[in-house]
Short mmCIF file of C-alpha atoms in Angstrom, two decimals:
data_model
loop_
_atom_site.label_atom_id
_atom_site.label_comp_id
_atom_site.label_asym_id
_atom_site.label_seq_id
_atom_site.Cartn_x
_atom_site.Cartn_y
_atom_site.Cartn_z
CA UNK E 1239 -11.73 16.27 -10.60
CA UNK E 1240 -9.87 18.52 -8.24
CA UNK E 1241 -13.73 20.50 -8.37
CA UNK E 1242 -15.47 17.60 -7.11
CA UNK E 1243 -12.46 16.43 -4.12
CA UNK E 1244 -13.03 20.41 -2.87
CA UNK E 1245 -16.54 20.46 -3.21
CA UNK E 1246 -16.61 16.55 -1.51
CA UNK E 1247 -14.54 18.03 1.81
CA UNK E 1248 -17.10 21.12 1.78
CA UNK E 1249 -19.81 18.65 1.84
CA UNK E 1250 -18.58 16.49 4.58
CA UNK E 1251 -17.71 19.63 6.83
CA UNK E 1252 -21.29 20.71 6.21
CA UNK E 1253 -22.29 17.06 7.44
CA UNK E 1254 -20.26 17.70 10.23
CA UNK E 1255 -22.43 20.69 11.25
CA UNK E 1256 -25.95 19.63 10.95
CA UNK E 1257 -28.04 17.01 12.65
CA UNK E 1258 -31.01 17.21 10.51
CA UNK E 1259 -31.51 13.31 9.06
CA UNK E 1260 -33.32 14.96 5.88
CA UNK E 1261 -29.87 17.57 5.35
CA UNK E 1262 -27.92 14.55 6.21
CA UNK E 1263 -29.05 12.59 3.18
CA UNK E 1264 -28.78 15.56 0.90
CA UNK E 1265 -25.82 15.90 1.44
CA UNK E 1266 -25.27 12.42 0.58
CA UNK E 1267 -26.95 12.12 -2.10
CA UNK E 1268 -24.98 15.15 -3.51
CA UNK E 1269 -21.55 13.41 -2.15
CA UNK E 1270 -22.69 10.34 -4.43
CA UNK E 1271 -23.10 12.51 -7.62
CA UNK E 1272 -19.56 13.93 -6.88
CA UNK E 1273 -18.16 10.58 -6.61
CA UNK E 1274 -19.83 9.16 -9.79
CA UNK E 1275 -18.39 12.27 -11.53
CA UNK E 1276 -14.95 11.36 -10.90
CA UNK E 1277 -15.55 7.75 -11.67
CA UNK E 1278 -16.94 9.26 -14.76
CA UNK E 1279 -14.38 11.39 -15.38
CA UNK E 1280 -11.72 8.79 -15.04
CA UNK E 1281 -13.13 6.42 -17.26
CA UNK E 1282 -13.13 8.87 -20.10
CA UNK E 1283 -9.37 10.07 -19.36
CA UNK E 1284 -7.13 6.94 -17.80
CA UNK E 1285 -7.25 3.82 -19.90
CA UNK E 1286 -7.86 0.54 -18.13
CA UNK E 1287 -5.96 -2.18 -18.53
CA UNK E 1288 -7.94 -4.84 -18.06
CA UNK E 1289 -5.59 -8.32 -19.04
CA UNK E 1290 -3.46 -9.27 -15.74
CA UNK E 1291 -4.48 -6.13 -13.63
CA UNK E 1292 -5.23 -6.61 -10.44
CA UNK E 1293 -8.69 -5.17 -9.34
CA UNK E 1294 -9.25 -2.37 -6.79
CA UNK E 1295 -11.93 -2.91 -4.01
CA UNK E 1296 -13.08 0.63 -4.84
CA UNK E 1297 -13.23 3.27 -7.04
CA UNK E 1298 -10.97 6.34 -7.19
CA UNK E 1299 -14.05 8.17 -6.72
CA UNK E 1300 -14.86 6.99 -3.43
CA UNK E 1301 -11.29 6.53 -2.22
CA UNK E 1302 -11.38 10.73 -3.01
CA UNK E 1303 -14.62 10.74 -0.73
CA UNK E 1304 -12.78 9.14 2.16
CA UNK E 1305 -9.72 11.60 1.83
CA UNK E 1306 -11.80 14.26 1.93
CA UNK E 1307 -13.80 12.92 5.05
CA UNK E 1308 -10.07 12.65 6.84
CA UNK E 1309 -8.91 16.02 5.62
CA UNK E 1310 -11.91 17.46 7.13
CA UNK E 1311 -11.91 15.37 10.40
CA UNK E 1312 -8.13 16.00 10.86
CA UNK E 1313 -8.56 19.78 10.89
CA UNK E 1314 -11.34 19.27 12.92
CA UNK E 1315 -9.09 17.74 15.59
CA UNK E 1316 -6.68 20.64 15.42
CA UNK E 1317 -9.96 22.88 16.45
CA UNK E 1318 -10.65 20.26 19.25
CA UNK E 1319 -7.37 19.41 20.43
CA UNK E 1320 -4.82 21.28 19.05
CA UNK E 1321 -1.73 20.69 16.59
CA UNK E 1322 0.52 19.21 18.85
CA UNK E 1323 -1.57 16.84 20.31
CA UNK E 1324 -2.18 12.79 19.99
CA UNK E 1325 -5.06 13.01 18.50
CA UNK E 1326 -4.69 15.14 16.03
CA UNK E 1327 -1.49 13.64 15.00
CA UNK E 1328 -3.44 10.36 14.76
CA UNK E 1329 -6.11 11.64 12.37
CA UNK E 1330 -3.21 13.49 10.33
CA UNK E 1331 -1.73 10.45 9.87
CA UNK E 1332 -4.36 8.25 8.67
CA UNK E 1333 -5.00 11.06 6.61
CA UNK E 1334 -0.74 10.96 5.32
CA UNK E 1335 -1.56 6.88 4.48
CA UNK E 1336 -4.97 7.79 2.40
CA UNK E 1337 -2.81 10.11 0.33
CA UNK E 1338 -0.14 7.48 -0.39
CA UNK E 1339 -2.22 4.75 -0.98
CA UNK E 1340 -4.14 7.15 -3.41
CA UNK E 1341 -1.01 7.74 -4.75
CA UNK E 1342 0.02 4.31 -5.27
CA UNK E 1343 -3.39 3.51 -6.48
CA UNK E 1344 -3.34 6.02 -9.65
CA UNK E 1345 0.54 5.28 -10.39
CA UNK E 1346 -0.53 1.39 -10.35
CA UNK E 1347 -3.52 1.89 -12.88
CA UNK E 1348 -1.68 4.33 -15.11
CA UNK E 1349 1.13 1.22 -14.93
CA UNK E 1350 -1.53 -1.59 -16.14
CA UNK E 1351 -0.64 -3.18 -12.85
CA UNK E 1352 -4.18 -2.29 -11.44
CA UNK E 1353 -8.09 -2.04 -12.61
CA UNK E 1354 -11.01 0.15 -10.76
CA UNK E 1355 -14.25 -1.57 -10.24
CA UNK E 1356 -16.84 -0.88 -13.19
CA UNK E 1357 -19.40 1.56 -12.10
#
């Protein structure tokens, strides 16, 4: 898993970068394998309680994809604006509540207390 989250913020970087429509959807199209293999990969390792658990509005896979779209965009406002400033404090921090929502998301379905969406 930690594989496909590195190779996910490599991919959106690259996205970044380019401005070719065609590169564009390769690289989505690869960023949509990634996050089926971690779907994939957490079906076959974290049992889901299915009686009483709440259901997610996404899967782990794709809330991965969005951290690793704010982990590259907050570095990317360090380049642009520098550590200390407002905006890159602002995409740091949306970046600090992806992380502990991701957190409370996994501690919630290894509880039973929450379900991810079937693939």
């Amino acid at each position: 898993m930690l594989r496909s989250a590195h190779a996910l913020a490599e991919l959106h970087a690259r996205r970044n970068q380019v401005g070719d429509p065609f590169l564009i959807a390769e690289i989505d199209c690869r960023r949509s394998e990634l996050v089926d293999d971690i779907n994939d990969w957490v079906t076959s390792e974290v049992p889901q309680h299915r009686n009483g658990a709440s259901l997610h509005t996404e899967s782990l896979g794709a809330v991965v994809d969005r951290m690793a779209r704010s982990w590259v965009d907050a570095n990317k406002a360090i380049d642009a604006s520098g550590p200390r400033s407002d905006n890159t404090h602002k995409h740091w921090y949306h970046l600090a509540e992806l992380v502990d929502g991701y957190t409370d998301l996994v501690t919630d379905v290894a509880g039973g207390r929450r379900r991810l969406p079937e693939q």
